PDB file of C-alpha atoms in Angstrom:
ATOM      1  CA  MET J   1      19.407   1.002   6.634  1.00 64.00           C
ATOM      2  CA  GLY J   2      19.750  -2.673   5.694  1.00 61.00           C
ATOM      3  CA  GLY J   3      18.643  -1.650   2.281  1.00 68.00           C
ATOM      4  CA  ILE J   4      17.773  -4.899   0.007  1.00 73.00           C
ATOM      5  CA  ALA J   5      19.399  -7.348   2.706  1.00 76.00           C
ATOM      6  CA  ASP J   6      15.156  -7.707   3.339  1.00 77.00           C
ATOM      7  CA  TYR J   7      14.564 -10.068   0.625  1.00 74.00           C
ATOM      8  CA  SER J   8      17.507 -12.609   2.274  1.00 77.00           C
ATOM      9  CA  GLY J   9      15.220 -12.152   5.657  1.00 77.00           C
ATOM     10  CA  SER J  10      17.806 -10.070   7.593  1.00 84.00           C
ATOM     11  CA  LEU J  11      17.729  -7.948  11.107  1.00 88.00           C
ATOM     12  CA  VAL J  12      17.247  -4.280   9.785  1.00 89.00           C
ATOM     13  CA  LEU J  13      17.246  -0.960  11.091  1.00 89.00           C
ATOM     14  CA  GLN J  14      14.318   1.482   9.622  1.00 89.00           C
ATOM     15  CA  MET J  15      13.268   4.833  10.392  1.00 87.00           C
ATOM     16  CA  PRO J  16      10.459   6.795   8.220  1.00 85.00           C
ATOM     17  CA  THR J  17      11.165   9.926   6.655  1.00 85.00           C
ATOM     18  CA  SER J  18       9.721  13.503   6.437  1.00 85.00           C
ATOM     19  CA  GLU J  19       7.691  12.534   3.042  1.00 88.00           C
ATOM     20  CA  ALA J  20       3.927  11.340   2.861  1.00 89.00           C
ATOM     21  CA  ALA J  21       1.279   9.473   1.376  1.00 91.00           C
ATOM     22  CA  MET J  22      -2.215  10.533   2.048  1.00 94.00           C
ATOM     23  CA  THR J  23      -5.723   9.075   0.735  1.00 95.00           C
ATOM     24  CA  ALA J  24      -9.180  10.374   1.272  1.00 96.00           C
ATOM     25  CA  VAL J  25     -12.152   7.466   0.336  1.00 97.00           C
ATOM     26  CA  GLN J  26     -15.568   7.320  -0.025  1.00 96.00           C
ATOM     27  CA  GLU J  27     -18.655   5.206  -0.652  1.00 94.00           C
ATOM     28  CA  ASN J  28     -20.453   6.260  -3.954  1.00 93.00           C
ATOM     29  CA  ASN J  29     -22.429   3.664  -4.959  1.00 88.00           C
ATOM     30  CA  THR J  30     -21.623   3.749  -8.930  1.00 93.00           C
ATOM     31  CA  GLY J  31     -20.647   0.297  -9.283  1.00 92.00           C
ATOM     32  CA  ARG J  32     -17.496   1.846 -10.349  1.00 94.00           C
ATOM     33  CA  ILE J  33     -14.109   2.169  -8.478  1.00 95.00           C
ATOM     34  CA  ARG J  34     -12.571   6.061  -9.709  1.00 95.00           C
ATOM     35  CA  VAL J  35      -8.830   6.633  -8.230  1.00 94.00           C
ATOM     36  CA  GLY J  36      -6.981   9.935  -8.716  1.00 92.00           C
ATOM     37  CA  SER J  37      -3.655  10.863  -8.073  1.00 89.00           C
ATOM     38  CA  LEU J  38      -2.420  13.856  -7.459  1.00 86.00           C
ATOM     39  CA  ARG J  39       1.242  14.144  -8.240  1.00 68.00           C
ATOM     40  CA  GLY J  40       3.338  15.806  -5.073  1.00 57.00           C
ATOM     41  CA  ASP J  41       2.603  19.670  -5.037  1.00 61.00           C
ATOM     42  CA  ASP J  42       1.946  20.042  -8.781  1.00 58.00           C
ATOM     43  CA  HIS J  43      -2.185  19.642  -7.928  1.00 57.00           C
ATOM     44  CA  ASP J  44      -2.717  20.341 -11.774  1.00 60.00           C
ATOM     45  CA  SER J  45      -1.330  16.944 -12.352  1.00 66.00           C
ATOM     46  CA  LEU J  46      -4.310  14.573 -11.853  1.00 76.00           C
ATOM     47  CA  SER J  47      -3.615  10.317 -12.919  1.00 81.00           C
ATOM     48  CA  LEU J  48      -7.117   9.484 -13.535  1.00 89.00           C
ATOM     49  CA  PHE J  49      -8.115   5.294 -12.993  1.00 91.00           C
ATOM     50  CA  SER J  50     -11.412   3.883 -13.258  1.00 92.00           C
ATOM     51  CA  CYS J  51     -12.802   0.302 -13.460  1.00 92.00           C
ATOM     52  CA  GLU J  52     -16.333  -1.852 -12.698  1.00 93.00           C
ATOM     53  CA  CYS J  53     -16.498  -2.978  -9.553  1.00 92.00           C
ATOM     54  CA  SER J  54     -17.663  -6.167 -11.092  1.00 91.00           C
ATOM     55  CA  ASP J  55     -13.920  -6.464 -12.822  1.00 90.00           C
ATOM     56  CA  LEU J  56     -12.694  -7.395  -9.566  1.00 89.00           C
ATOM     57  CA  ILE J  57     -14.919 -10.639  -9.051  1.00 87.00           C
ATOM     58  CA  LEU J  58     -16.075 -13.776 -11.525  1.00 81.00           C
ATOM     59  CA  ASN J  59     -19.141 -16.063 -10.952  1.00 80.00           C
ATOM     60  CA  GLY J  60     -18.936 -14.190  -7.472  1.00 80.00           C
ATOM     61  CA  ARG J  61     -16.044 -14.490  -5.924  1.00 87.00           C
ATOM     62  CA  PRO J  62     -13.018 -12.345  -6.126  1.00 88.00           C
ATOM     63  CA  LEU J  63     -10.933 -13.085  -9.182  1.00 87.00           C
ATOM     64  CA  GLN J  64      -7.639 -14.403  -8.411  1.00 91.00           C
ATOM     65  CA  TYR J  65      -4.057 -12.659  -7.310  1.00 91.00           C
ATOM     66  CA  GLN J  66      -2.909 -13.891 -10.808  1.00 91.00           C
ATOM     67  CA  GLU J  67      -6.276 -12.731 -13.016  1.00 91.00           C
ATOM     68  CA  THR J  68      -6.100  -9.108 -10.737  1.00 91.00           C
ATOM     69  CA  ARG J  69      -2.403  -9.298 -11.775  1.00 91.00           C
ATOM     70  CA  LYS J  70      -3.343  -9.633 -15.226  1.00 90.00           C
ATOM     71  CA  PHE J  71      -6.233  -6.718 -15.312  1.00 89.00           C
ATOM     72  CA  PHE J  72      -4.373  -4.847 -14.142  1.00 87.00           C
ATOM     73  CA  GLY J  73      -0.782  -4.869 -15.607  1.00 83.00           C
ATOM     74  CA  THR J  74      -2.784  -4.831 -19.435  1.00 74.00           C
ATOM     75  CA  SER J  75      -1.707  -1.093 -20.019  1.00 73.00           C
ATOM     76  CA  ASP J  76       0.920   0.940 -18.438  1.00 72.00           C
ATOM     77  CA  ARG J  77      -1.508   4.061 -18.468  1.00 69.00           C
ATOM     78  CA  ASP J  78      -3.066   1.977 -16.020  1.00 77.00           C
ATOM     79  CA  PHE J  79      -0.350   0.187 -14.002  1.00 82.00           C
ATOM     80  CA  TRP J  80       0.041   2.976 -10.804  1.00 87.00           C
ATOM     81  CA  ALA J  81      -3.415   1.870  -9.914  1.00 90.00           C
ATOM     82  CA  GLY J  82      -2.241  -1.945  -8.968  1.00 91.00           C
ATOM     83  CA  TYR J  83      -0.697  -0.157  -5.521  1.00 92.00           C
ATOM     84  CA  VAL J  84      -3.571   1.376  -5.210  1.00 94.00           C
ATOM     85  CA  ALA J  85      -7.183  -0.376  -6.076  1.00 93.00           C
ATOM     86  CA  GLY J  86      -5.072  -3.486  -5.487  1.00 93.00           C
ATOM     87  CA  VAL J  87      -5.201  -3.433  -2.032  1.00 95.00           C
ATOM     88  CA  LEU J  88      -9.231  -3.860  -2.671  1.00 95.00           C
ATOM     89  CA  PRO J  89      -8.849  -7.241  -4.172  1.00 94.00           C
ATOM     90  CA  VAL J  90      -6.754  -8.301  -1.686  1.00 96.00           C
ATOM     91  CA  LEU J  91      -9.157  -7.168   1.073  1.00 96.00           C
ATOM     92  CA  LEU J  92     -11.817  -9.226  -0.469  1.00 94.00           C
ATOM     93  CA  THR J  93      -9.701 -12.943  -1.367  1.00 94.00           C
ATOM     94  CA  GLU J  94      -8.953 -12.360   2.966  1.00 95.00           C
ATOM     95  CA  GLY J  95     -12.326 -12.760   3.204  1.00 93.00           C
ATOM     96  CA  TYR J  96     -12.192  -8.795   5.207  1.00 95.00           C
ATOM     97  CA  ILE J  97     -14.649  -6.914   2.921  1.00 93.00           C
ATOM     98  CA  LYS J  98     -17.436  -8.693   1.147  1.00 90.00           C
ATOM     99  CA  GLU J  99     -18.404  -6.596  -1.630  1.00 88.00           C
ATOM    100  CA  ILE J 100     -17.863  -3.047  -3.077  1.00 89.00           C
ATOM    101  CA  LYS J 101     -20.819  -0.951  -4.387  1.00 90.00           C
ATOM    102  CA  GLY J 102     -18.513   2.085  -5.638  1.00 93.00           C
ATOM    103  CA  LEU J 103     -15.436   4.012  -4.457  1.00 95.00           C
ATOM    104  CA  ASP J 104     -13.740   7.133  -4.916  1.00 96.00           C
ATOM    105  CA  ILE J 105     -10.338   6.654  -4.123  1.00 96.00           C
ATOM    106  CA  LEU J 106      -7.223  10.533  -4.247  1.00 95.00           C
ATOM    107  CA  LEU J 107      -4.319   9.865  -3.182  1.00 93.00           C
ATOM    108  CA  TRP J 108      -1.759  12.947  -2.777  1.00 92.00           C
ATOM    109  CA  SER J 109       2.302  11.562  -2.494  1.00 90.00           C
ATOM    110  CA  ASN J 110       5.391  13.452  -2.417  1.00 88.00           C
ATOM    111  CA  VAL J 111       7.770  10.276  -1.575  1.00 84.00           C
ATOM    112  CA  PRO J 112       9.670  10.563  -3.838  1.00 77.00           C
ATOM    113  CA  GLU J 113       9.943   7.887  -6.639  1.00 78.00           C
ATOM    114  CA  ALA J 114      11.772   5.082  -8.043  1.00 72.00           C
ATOM    115  CA  LYS J 115      14.243   6.415  -5.237  1.00 69.00           C
ATOM    116  CA  GLY J 116      14.175   2.976  -2.698  1.00 69.00           C
ATOM    117  CA  ALA J 117      12.567   5.321  -0.324  1.00 73.00           C
ATOM    118  CA  ALA J 118       9.319   3.337  -0.261  1.00 80.00           C
ATOM    119  CA  SER J 119       7.180   4.761  -2.326  1.00 86.00           C
ATOM    120  CA  SER J 120       5.108   1.921  -3.421  1.00 90.00           C
ATOM    121  CA  ALA J 121       4.706   1.389   0.492  1.00 92.00           C
ATOM    122  CA  ALA J 122       3.609   4.169   1.464  1.00 93.00           C
ATOM    123  CA  ILE J 123       0.478   4.650  -0.633  1.00 94.00           C
ATOM    124  CA  GLU J 124      -0.533   0.832  -0.038  1.00 95.00           C
ATOM    125  CA  VAL J 125      -0.823   1.684   3.762  1.00 96.00           C
ATOM    126  CA  ALA J 126      -2.053   4.880   3.298  1.00 96.00           C
ATOM    127  CA  THR J 127      -4.719   3.476   1.149  1.00 97.00           C
ATOM    128  CA  MET J 128      -5.140   0.116   3.136  1.00 97.00           C
ATOM    129  CA  ARG J 129      -5.618   2.509   6.408  1.00 97.00           C
ATOM    130  CA  ALA J 130      -8.021   4.963   4.362  1.00 97.00           C
ATOM    131  CA  ILE J 131     -10.429   1.536   3.414  1.00 97.00           C
ATOM    132  CA  CYS J 132      -9.847   0.211   7.096  1.00 97.00           C
ATOM    133  CA  GLU J 133     -11.894   3.535   8.574  1.00 96.00           C
ATOM    134  CA  LEU J 134     -14.221   3.465   6.357  1.00 96.00           C
ATOM    135  CA  TYR J 135     -15.340  -0.128   6.322  1.00 95.00           C
ATOM    136  CA  GLY J 136     -14.519   0.070  10.484  1.00 96.00           C
ATOM    137  CA  LEU J 137     -12.146  -2.831   9.532  1.00 96.00           C
ATOM    138  CA  ASN J 138      -9.567  -3.464  13.086  1.00 96.00           C
ATOM    139  CA  ILE J 139      -6.880  -5.200  11.205  1.00 96.00           C
ATOM    140  CA  PRO J 140      -3.720  -5.636  13.405  1.00 96.00           C
ATOM    141  CA  GLU J 141      -0.890  -3.190  12.003  1.00 95.00           C
ATOM    142  CA  GLU J 142       1.687  -6.061  11.704  1.00 94.00           C
ATOM    143  CA  LYS J 143      -1.015  -7.827   9.816  1.00 96.00           C
ATOM    144  CA  MET J 144      -2.047  -4.292   8.126  1.00 97.00           C
ATOM    145  CA  ALA J 145       1.681  -4.592   6.464  1.00 96.00           C
ATOM    146  CA  LEU J 146       1.821  -8.516   5.734  1.00 95.00           C
ATOM    147  CA  LEU J 147      -1.884  -7.669   3.407  1.00 97.00           C
ATOM    148  CA  CYS J 148       0.248  -4.408   2.079  1.00 96.00           C
ATOM    149  CA  GLN J 149       3.458  -6.671   1.279  1.00 95.00           C
ATOM    150  CA  LYS J 150       0.663  -8.960  -0.842  1.00 96.00           C
ATOM    151  CA  VAL J 151      -1.015  -5.863  -2.817  1.00 95.00           C
ATOM    152  CA  GLU J 152       2.827  -5.658  -4.526  1.00 93.00           C
ATOM    153  CA  ASN J 153       3.972  -8.897  -4.851  1.00 93.00           C
ATOM    154  CA  LEU J 154       0.691 -10.182  -6.300  1.00 94.00           C
ATOM    155  CA  ILE J 155      -1.628  -7.806  -7.567  1.00 93.00           C
ATOM    156  CA  VAL J 156       1.555  -5.774  -8.832  1.00 92.00           C
ATOM    157  CA  GLY J 157       3.702  -8.097  -9.231  1.00 91.00           C
ATOM    158  CA  SER J 158       6.799  -6.878  -7.684  1.00 88.00           C
ATOM    159  CA  PRO J 159       8.722  -9.273  -5.868  1.00 86.00           C
ATOM    160  CA  CYS J 160       9.343  -6.831  -3.020  1.00 86.00           C
ATOM    161  CA  GLY J 161      10.353  -8.021   0.959  1.00 86.00           C
ATOM    162  CA  ILE J 162       8.584  -6.972   3.727  1.00 90.00           C
ATOM    163  CA  MET J 163      10.352  -4.427   5.424  1.00 90.00           C
ATOM    164  CA  ASP J 164       9.249  -0.934   3.659  1.00 91.00           C
ATOM    165  CA  GLN J 165       5.186  -1.796   4.236  1.00 93.00           C
ATOM    166  CA  MET J 166       6.690  -2.780   8.348  1.00 92.00           C
ATOM    167  CA  THR J 167       7.900   1.058   8.387  1.00 92.00           C
ATOM    168  CA  SER J 168       4.790   2.745   6.814  1.00 93.00           C
ATOM    169  CA  VAL J 169       3.497   1.052   9.066  1.00 94.00           C
ATOM    170  CA  LEU J 170       5.147   0.666  12.275  1.00 95.00           C
ATOM    171  CA  GLY J 171       8.105   3.351  11.767  1.00 92.00           C
ATOM    172  CA  LYS J 172       8.481   6.090  14.105  1.00 92.00           C
ATOM    173  CA  GLU J 173       9.945   9.405  14.214  1.00 89.00           C
ATOM    174  CA  ARG J 174      13.793   9.828  14.864  1.00 90.00           C
ATOM    175  CA  THR J 175      13.297   6.163  16.334  1.00 93.00           C
ATOM    176  CA  LEU J 176      15.470   2.871  14.393  1.00 93.00           C
ATOM    177  CA  LEU J 177      12.532   0.068  13.842  1.00 94.00           C
ATOM    178  CA  LYS J 178      14.609  -2.927  14.354  1.00 93.00           C
ATOM    179  CA  LEU J 179      12.756  -5.822  12.207  1.00 92.00           C
ATOM    180  CA  LEU J 180      13.707  -9.613  11.687  1.00 91.00           C
ATOM    181  CA  CYS J 181      12.263  -9.005   7.583  1.00 86.00           C
ATOM    182  CA  GLN J 182      11.765 -13.550   7.972  1.00 85.00           C
ATOM    183  CA  PRO J 183       9.753 -14.162   9.602  1.00 86.00           C
ATOM    184  CA  ALA J 184       8.129 -10.092   9.523  1.00 88.00           C
ATOM    185  CA  LYS J 185       9.324 -10.029  13.362  1.00 91.00           C
ATOM    186  CA  VAL J 186       9.419  -6.769  15.275  1.00 93.00           C
ATOM    187  CA  CYS J 187      12.376  -6.721  17.727  1.00 93.00           C
ATOM    188  CA  GLY J 188      11.083  -3.737  19.415  1.00 94.00           C
ATOM    189  CA  TYR J 189      12.665   0.258  18.649  1.00 96.00           C
ATOM    190  CA  THR J 190      15.702   2.244  19.506  1.00 94.00           C
ATOM    191  CA  ALA J 191      15.531   5.941  19.778  1.00 94.00           C
ATOM    192  CA  ILE J 192      18.238   7.798  17.925  1.00 92.00           C
ATOM    193  CA  PRO J 193      20.226   9.876  19.893  1.00 93.00           C
ATOM    194  CA  LYS J 194      19.546  14.315  19.821  1.00 91.00           C
ATOM    195  CA  ASP J 195      22.690  14.955  18.637  1.00 93.00           C
ATOM    196  CA  LEU J 196      22.560  12.180  15.920  1.00 90.00           C
ATOM    197  CA  ALA J 197      21.351  13.128  12.544  1.00 86.00           C
ATOM    198  CA  ILE J 198      20.579  10.845   8.791  1.00 81.00           C
ATOM    199  CA  TRP J 199      20.803  11.566   6.104  1.00 78.00           C
ATOM    200  CA  GLY J 200      19.917   9.290   2.722  1.00 71.00           C
TER     201      GLY J 200
END
């Protein structure tokens, strides 16, 4: 609750929905990043994206964010992959990982797309969590949300606030997350009374 108020830094109250996004990752040592996305309950519908690990590196350093955004934005067909594979250049640029030898990523989500239900934040956070688990990265949860916001702002190019990413990371069932969106300060939680139901 708060809608687009996070753009102006307002206080919002947020609760995750019952839908979910899940990501599985494994190293493949092929020098390629391969991403597959299953759409909701339609397990026969698989979107695929693939690139060389070297596509994200220039002269031994990670591409700058502007260069990476251009890379993922060159094809309308592959634009969606920026939300998933875009986690990697953020972790490279921010110094959390040093190299990628090859990675397979499989995404599944039933969070409604283009409905204001934080579908992009859900897949960013699911992918970030999976990659952190794979590489043994211990990133604090609030910092993880900020890194996912970088994926959306700097890789995809969508000027979202922090509300959706923070809720995807820190949200709790039947509990409202109190969040001051600038400077992304968690102000605590409020339990929802048992006799109150919320629809969106």
